[in-house]
Short mmCIF file of C-alpha atoms in Angstrom, two decimals:
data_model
loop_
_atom_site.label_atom_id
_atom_site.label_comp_id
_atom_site.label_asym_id
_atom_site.label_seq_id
_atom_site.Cartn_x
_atom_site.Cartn_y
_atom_site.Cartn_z
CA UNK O 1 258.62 -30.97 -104.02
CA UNK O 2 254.77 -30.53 -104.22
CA UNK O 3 256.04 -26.45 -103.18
CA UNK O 4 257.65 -26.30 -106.42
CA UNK O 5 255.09 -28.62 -108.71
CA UNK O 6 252.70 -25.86 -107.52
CA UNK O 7 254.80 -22.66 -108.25
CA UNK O 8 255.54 -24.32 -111.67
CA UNK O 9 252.18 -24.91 -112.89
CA UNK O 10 251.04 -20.92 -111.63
CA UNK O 11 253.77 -19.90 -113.54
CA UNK O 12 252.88 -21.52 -116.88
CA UNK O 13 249.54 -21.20 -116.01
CA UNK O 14 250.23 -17.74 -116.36
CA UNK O 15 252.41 -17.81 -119.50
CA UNK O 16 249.39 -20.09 -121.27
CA UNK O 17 247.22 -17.71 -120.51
CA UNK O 18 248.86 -14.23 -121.50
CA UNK O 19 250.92 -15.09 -124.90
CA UNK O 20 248.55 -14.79 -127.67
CA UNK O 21 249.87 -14.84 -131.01
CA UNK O 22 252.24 -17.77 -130.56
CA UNK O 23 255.54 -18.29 -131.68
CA UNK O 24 258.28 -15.50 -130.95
CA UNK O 25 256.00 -13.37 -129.58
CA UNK O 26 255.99 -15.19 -125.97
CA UNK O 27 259.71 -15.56 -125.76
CA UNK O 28 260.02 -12.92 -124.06
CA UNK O 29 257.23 -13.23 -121.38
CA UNK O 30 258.92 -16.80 -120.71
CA UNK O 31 262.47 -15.34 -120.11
CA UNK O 32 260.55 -12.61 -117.63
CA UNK O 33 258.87 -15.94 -115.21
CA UNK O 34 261.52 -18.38 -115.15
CA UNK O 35 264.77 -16.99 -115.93
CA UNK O 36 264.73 -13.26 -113.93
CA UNK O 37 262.16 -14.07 -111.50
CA UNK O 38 262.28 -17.48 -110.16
CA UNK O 39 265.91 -18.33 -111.35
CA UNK O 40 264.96 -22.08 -112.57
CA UNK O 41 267.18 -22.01 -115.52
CA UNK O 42 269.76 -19.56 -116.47
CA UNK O 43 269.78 -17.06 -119.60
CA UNK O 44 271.98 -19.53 -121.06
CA UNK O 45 269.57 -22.54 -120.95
CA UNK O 46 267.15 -20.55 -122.20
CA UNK O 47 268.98 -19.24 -125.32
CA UNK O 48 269.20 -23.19 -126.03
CA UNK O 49 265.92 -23.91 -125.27
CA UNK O 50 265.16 -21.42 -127.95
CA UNK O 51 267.66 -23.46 -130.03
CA UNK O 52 266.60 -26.82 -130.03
CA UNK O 53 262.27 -25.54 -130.15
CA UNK O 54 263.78 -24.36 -134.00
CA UNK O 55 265.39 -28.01 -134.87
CA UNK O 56 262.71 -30.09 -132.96
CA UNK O 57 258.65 -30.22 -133.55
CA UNK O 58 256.40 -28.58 -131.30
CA UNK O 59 255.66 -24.93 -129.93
CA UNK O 60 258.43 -23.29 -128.43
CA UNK O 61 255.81 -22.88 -124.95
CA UNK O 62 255.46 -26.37 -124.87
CA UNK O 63 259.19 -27.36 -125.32
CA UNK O 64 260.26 -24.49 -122.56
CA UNK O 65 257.41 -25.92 -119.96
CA UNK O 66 258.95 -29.80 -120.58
CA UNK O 67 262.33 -28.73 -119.97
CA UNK O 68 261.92 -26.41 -116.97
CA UNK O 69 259.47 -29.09 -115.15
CA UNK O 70 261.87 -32.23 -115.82
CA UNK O 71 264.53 -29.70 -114.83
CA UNK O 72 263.01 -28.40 -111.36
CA UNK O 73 260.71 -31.32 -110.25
CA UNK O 74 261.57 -34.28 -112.75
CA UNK O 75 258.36 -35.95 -115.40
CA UNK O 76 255.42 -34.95 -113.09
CA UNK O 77 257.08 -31.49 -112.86
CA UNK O 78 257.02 -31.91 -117.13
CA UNK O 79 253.81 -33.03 -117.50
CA UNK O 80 252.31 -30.48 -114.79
CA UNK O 81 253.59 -27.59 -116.21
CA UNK O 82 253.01 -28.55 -119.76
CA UNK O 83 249.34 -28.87 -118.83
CA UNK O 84 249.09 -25.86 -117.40
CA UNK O 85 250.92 -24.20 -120.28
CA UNK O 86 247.97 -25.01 -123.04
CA UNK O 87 245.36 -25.28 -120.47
CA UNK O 88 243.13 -21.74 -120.57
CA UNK O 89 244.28 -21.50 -124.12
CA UNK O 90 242.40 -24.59 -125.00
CA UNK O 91 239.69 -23.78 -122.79
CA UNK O 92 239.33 -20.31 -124.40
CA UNK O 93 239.51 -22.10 -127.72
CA UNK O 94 237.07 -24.56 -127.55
CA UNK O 95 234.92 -21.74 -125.57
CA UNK O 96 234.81 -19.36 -128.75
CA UNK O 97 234.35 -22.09 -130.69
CA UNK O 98 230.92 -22.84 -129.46
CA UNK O 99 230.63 -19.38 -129.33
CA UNK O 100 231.14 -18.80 -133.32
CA UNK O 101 228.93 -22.63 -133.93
CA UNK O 102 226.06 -20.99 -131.82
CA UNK O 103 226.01 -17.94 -133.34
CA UNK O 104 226.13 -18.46 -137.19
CA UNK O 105 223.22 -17.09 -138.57
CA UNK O 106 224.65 -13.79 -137.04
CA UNK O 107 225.71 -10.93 -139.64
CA UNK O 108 227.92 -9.48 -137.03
CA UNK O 109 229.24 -12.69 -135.50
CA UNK O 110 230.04 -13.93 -138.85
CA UNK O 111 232.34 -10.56 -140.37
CA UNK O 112 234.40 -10.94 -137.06
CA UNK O 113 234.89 -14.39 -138.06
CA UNK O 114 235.45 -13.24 -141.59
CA UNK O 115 238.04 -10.43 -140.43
CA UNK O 116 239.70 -12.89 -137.56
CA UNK O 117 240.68 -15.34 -141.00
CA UNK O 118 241.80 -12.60 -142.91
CA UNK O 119 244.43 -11.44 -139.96
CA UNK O 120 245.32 -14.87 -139.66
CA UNK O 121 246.80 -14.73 -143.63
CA UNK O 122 248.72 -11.39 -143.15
CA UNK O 123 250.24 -13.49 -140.09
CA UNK O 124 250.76 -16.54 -141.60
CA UNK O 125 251.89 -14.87 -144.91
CA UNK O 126 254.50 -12.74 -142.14
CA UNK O 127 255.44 -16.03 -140.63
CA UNK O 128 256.34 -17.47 -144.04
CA UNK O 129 258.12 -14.74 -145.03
CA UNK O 130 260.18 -14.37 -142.01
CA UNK O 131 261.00 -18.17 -142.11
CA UNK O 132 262.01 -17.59 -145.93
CA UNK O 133 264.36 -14.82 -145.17
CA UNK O 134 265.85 -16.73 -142.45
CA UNK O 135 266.52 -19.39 -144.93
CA UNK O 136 267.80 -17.01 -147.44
CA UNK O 137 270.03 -14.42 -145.87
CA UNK O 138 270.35 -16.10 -142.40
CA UNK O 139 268.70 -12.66 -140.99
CA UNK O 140 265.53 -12.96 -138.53
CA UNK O 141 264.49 -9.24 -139.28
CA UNK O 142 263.77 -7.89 -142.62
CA UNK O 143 266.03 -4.98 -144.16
CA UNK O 144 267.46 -3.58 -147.16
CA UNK O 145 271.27 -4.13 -146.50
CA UNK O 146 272.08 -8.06 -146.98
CA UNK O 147 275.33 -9.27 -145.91
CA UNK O 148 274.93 -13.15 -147.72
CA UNK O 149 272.56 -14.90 -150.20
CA UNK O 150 272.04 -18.41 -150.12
CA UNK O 151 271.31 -19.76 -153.48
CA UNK O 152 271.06 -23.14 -152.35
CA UNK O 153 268.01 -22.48 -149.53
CA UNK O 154 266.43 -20.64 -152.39
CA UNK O 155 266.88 -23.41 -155.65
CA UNK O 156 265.30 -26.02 -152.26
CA UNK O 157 262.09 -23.64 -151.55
CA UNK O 158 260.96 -23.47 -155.38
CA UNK O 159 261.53 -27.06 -156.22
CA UNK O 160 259.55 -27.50 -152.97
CA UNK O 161 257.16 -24.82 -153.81
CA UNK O 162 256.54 -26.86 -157.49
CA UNK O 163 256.18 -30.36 -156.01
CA UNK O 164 253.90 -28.85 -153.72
CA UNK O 165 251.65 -27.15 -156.15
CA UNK O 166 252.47 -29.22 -159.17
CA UNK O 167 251.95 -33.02 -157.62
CA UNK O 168 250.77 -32.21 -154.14
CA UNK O 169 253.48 -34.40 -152.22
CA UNK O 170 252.90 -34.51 -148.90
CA UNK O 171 254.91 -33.02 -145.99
CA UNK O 172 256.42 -35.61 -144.70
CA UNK O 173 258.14 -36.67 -147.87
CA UNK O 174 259.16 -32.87 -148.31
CA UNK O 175 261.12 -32.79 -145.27
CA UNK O 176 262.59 -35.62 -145.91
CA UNK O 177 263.65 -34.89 -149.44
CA UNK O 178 264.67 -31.40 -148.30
CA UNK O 179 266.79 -32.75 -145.70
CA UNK O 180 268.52 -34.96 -147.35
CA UNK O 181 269.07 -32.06 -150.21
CA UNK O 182 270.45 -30.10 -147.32
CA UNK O 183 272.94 -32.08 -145.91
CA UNK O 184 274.19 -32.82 -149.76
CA UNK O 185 274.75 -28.99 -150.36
CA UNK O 186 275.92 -27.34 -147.09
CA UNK L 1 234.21 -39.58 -140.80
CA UNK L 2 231.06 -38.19 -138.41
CA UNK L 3 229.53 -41.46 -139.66
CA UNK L 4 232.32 -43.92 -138.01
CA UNK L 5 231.90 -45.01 -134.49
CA UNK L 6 233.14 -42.55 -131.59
CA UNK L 7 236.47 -44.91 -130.85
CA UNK L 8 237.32 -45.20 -134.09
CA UNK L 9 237.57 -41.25 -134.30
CA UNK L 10 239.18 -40.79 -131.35
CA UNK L 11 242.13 -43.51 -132.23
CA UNK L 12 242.35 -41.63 -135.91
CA UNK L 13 242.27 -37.99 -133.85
CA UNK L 14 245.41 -39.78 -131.69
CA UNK L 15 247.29 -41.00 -134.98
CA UNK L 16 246.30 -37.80 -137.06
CA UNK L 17 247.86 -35.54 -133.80
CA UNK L 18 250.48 -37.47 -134.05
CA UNK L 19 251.66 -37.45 -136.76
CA UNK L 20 251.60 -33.54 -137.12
CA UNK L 21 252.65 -32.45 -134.09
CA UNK L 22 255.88 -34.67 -135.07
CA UNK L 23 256.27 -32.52 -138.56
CA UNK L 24 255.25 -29.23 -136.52
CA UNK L 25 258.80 -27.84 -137.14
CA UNK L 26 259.22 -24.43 -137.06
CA UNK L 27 256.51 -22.95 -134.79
CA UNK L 28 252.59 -23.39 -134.91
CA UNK L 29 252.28 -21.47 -138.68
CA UNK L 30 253.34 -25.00 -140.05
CA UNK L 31 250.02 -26.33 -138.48
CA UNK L 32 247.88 -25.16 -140.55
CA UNK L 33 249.10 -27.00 -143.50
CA UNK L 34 249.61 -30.59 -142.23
CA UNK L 35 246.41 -30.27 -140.52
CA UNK L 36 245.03 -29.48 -144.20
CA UNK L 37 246.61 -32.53 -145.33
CA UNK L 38 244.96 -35.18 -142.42
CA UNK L 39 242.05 -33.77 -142.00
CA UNK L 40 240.90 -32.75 -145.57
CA UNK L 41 243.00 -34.04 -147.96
CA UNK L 42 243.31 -37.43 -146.36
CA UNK L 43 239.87 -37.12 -143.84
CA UNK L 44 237.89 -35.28 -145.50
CA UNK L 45 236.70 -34.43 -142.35
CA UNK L 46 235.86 -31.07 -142.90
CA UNK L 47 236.63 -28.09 -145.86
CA UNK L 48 239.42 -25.85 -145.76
CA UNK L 49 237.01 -22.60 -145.02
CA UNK L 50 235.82 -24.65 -141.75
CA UNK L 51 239.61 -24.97 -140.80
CA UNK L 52 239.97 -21.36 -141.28
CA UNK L 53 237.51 -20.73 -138.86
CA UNK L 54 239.32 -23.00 -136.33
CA UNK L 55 242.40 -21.54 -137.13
CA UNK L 56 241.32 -17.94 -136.58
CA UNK L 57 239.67 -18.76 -133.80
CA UNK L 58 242.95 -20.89 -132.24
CA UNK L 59 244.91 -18.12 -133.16
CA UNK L 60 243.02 -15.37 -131.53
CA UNK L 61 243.19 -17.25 -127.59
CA UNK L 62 246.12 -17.42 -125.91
CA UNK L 63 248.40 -20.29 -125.73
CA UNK L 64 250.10 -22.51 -128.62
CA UNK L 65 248.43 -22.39 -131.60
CA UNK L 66 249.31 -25.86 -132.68
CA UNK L 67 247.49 -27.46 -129.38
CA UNK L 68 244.75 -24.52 -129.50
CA UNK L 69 243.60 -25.88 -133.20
CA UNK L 70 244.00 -29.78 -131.85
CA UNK L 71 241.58 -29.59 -129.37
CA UNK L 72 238.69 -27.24 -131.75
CA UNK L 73 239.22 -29.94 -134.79
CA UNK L 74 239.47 -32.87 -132.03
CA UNK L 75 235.82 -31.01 -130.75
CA UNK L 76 234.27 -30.58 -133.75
CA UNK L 77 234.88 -34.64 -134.50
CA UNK L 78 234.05 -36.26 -131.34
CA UNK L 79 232.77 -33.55 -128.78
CA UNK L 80 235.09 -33.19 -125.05
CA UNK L 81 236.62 -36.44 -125.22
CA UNK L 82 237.81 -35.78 -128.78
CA UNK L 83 239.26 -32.38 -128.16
CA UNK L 84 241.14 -34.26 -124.82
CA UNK L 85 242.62 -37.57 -127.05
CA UNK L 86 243.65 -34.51 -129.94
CA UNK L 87 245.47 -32.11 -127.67
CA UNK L 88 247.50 -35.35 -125.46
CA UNK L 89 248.26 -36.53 -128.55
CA UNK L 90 249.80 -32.72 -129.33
CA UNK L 91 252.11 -32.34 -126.88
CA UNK L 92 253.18 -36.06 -126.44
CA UNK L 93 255.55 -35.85 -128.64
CA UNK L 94 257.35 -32.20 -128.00
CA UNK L 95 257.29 -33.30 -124.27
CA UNK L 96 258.91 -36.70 -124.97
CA UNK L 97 261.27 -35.29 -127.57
CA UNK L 98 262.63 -32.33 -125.28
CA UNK L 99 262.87 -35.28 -122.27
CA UNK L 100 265.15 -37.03 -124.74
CA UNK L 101 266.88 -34.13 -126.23
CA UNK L 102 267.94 -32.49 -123.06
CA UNK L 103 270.58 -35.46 -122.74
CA UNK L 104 272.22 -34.88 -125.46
CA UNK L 105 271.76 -31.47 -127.11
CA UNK L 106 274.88 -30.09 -126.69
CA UNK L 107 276.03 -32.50 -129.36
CA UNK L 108 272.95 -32.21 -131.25
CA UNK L 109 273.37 -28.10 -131.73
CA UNK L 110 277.20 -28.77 -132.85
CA UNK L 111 276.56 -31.65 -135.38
CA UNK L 112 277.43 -30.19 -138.52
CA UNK L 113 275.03 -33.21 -140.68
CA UNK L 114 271.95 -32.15 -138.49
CA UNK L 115 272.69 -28.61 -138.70
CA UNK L 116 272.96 -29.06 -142.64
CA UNK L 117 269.44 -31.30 -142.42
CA UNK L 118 267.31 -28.41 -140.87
CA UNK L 119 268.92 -25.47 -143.50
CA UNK L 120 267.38 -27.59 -146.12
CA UNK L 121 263.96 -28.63 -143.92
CA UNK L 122 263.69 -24.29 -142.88
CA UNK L 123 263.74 -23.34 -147.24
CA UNK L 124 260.82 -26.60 -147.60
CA UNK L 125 259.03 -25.53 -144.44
CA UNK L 126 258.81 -21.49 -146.20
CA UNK L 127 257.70 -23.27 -149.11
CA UNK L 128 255.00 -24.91 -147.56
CA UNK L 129 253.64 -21.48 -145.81
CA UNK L 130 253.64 -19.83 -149.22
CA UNK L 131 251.63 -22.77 -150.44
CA UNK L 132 249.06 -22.83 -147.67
CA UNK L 133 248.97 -18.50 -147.35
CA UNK L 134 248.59 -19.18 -151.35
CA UNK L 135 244.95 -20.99 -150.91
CA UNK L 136 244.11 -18.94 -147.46
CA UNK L 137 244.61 -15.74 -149.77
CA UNK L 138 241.98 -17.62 -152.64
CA UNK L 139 239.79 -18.16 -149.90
CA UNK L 140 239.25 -14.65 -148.44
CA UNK L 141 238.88 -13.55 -152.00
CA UNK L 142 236.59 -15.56 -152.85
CA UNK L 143 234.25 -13.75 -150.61
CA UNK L 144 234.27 -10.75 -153.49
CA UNK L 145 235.16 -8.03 -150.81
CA UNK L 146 238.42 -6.41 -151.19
CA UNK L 147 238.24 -5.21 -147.50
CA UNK L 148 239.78 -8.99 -146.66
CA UNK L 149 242.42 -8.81 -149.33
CA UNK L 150 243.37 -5.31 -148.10
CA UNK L 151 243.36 -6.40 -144.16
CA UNK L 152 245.69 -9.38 -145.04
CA UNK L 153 248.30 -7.31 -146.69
CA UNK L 154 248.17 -4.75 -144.42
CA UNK L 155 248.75 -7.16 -141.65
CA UNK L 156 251.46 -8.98 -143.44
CA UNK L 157 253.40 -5.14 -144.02
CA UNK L 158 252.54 -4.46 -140.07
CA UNK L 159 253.63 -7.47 -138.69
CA UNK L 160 256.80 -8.27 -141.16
CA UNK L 161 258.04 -4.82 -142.25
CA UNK L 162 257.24 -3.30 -139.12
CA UNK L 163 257.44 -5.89 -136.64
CA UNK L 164 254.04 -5.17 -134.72
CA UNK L 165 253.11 -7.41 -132.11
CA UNK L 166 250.34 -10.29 -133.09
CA UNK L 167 247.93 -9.50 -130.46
CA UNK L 168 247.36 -5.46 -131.17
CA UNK L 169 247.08 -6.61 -135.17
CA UNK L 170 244.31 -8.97 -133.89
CA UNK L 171 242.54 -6.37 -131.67
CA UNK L 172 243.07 -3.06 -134.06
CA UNK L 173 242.14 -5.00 -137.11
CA UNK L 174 238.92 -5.90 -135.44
CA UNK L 175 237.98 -2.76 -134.35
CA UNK L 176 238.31 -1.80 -138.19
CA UNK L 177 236.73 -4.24 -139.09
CA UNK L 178 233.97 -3.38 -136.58
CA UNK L 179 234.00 0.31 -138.07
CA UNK L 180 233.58 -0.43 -141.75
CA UNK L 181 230.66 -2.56 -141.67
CA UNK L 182 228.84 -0.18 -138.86
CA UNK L 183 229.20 2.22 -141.74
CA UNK L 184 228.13 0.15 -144.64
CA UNK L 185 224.99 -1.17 -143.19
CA UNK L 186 224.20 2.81 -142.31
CA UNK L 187 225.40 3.54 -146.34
CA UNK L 188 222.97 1.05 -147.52
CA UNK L 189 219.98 1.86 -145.17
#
């Protein structure tokens, strides 16, 4: 038991540690450690893992390490391995953190800082773009040739985008609203 | 808020993490804009050029975004134990969700009213990246250089037209960075 608490939390010590850029960009690094090498869940599980980290909150890292470590060695297994998972990023976080704090008065310090934020828009600006293409044509990767148009995804994202802009509702009363829309039109 | 007593901010860090790592559907790009809502619309805790700092910063280590940023706004408001109440209070709820889902999922992927729920929650959630990439584009302009204008389309093409991976955009587009202003500075001397 302790055997396999251990070989969990190397391995997501190891996938905290090497996915940077978040999101899809890890999946595959995940699929690599626990599905081909160690054999803890199979491809299947792991396709649904994907799944359900798209309809429920949280990073899809965190959600994989909570379902392999209940899976393998139960809630310590879960919480070990989820620890792991964000430790060195956190650490590395907090780390450059201090790092940018101490050094403010620096020219050079400051235009990485200024070129790190405007890398993180074009991602971001990706990100939303991907996710609004998903919602439109049901297609993850963008191309010219689309098979099916959802008007109904679209006529949800601008009201959203006016109440957003317009009277600054919050988020949680977006997804609400835009749930409820959902289930009336589909 | 760096006025109130140091338990008071770590039980509003708790409640504030909370509360958006609950939301955080859709991968860690919706974090940036319910952390804009708790901790400056709501907090005031800091302005949204600070949380672009965090952000780039979260972004740029490895690891989840969404529990990267916790623990660097969780810092920032109430030093080490701050940063550890913010990022248990970030993956509390993913961990306990998944525990719970794991029963059940099978019917939860086939339900046709929860599959219909989340269609309309994914067009709302692309609506609120626009919104947020909306002021994050204001802000690098404001800085009068089109160099950080340029770098954030040029990322977006990269990463969405051409699928790049996240972490060479990071590294090249610092190099560039590195480059131009090397050059400047030499230009103006």
């Amino acid at each position: 038991m302790s055997e396999k608490i251990l070989e969990l939390s190397l391995s997501f010590l190891q996938i905290g540690s090497f996915s940077i850029g978040g999101g899809y960009a890890i999946i595959s690094l995940i699929e690599e450690l626990i599905v081909n090498r160690y054999h803890w869940i199979t491809l299947k599980e792991y396709t649904d893992i994907i799944t359900i980290s798209q309809m429920t909150p949280g990073p899809l890292a965190i959600n994989a390490s909570s379902f392999v470590g209940l899976k393998i060695a139960g809630i310590f297994g879960a919480v070990a391995a989820t620890f792991c998972c964000v430790f060195s990023g956190v650490v590395i976080s907090l780390g450059g953190y201090c790092f940018f704090c101490r050094h403010r008065k620096s020219d050079v310090i400051m235009n990485i800082l200024q070129g790190l934020k405007a890398v993180a828009t074009g991602l971001i600006g990706a990100a939303g773009a991907g996710i609004l293409l998903l919602s439109l044509t049901g297609q993850t990767e963008f191309s010219v040739h689309i098979n099916h148009f959802d008007f109904y995804a679209l006529a949800i994202a601008i009201v959203s985008l006016f109440l957003l802009r317009r009277f600054k509702i919050g988020p949680v009363w977006l997804m609400g609203i835009s749930a409820v829309a959902g289930v009336i039109f589909y | 808020m760096e006025r109130k007593s140091l338990l008071f901010r770590l039980f509003w860090l708790f409640k504030a993490n909370i509360i958006i790592s609950c939301l955080a559907v859709g991968g860690g790009y919706m974090i940036l804009p319910l952390m804009k809502k708790q901790f400056i619309d709501k907090a005031k805790a800091c302005d949204f050029d600070e949380l672009l700092e965090m952000y780039a910063i979260a972004q740029s280590a490895p690891g989840a975004i969404a529990v990267n940023l916790s623990a660097i706004t969780g810092y920032k408001l109430a030093r080490l134990p701050g940063a550890v109440v913010s990022c248990i209070a970030a993956v509390l709820p993913p961990l306990l969700i998944i525990s719970a889902v794991t029963v059940c999922y099978r019917q939860l992927v086939d339900n046709h009213a929860v599959n219909a729920a989340l269609k309309g929650m994914i067009a709302a959630i692309a609506a609120i990246i626009i919104d947020v990439v909306y002021e994050m584009s204001k802000n690098v302009a404001r800085s009068k250089e089109m160099l950080g204008l340029f770098t954030a389309a040029a990322v977006f093409y990269a990463a969405f037209i051409l699928n790049f991976n996240a972490i060479l955009l990071i590294i090249f587009s610092l190099a560039a960075y590195a480059v131009i202003f090397n050059i400047r500075n030499r230009l103006k001397k």
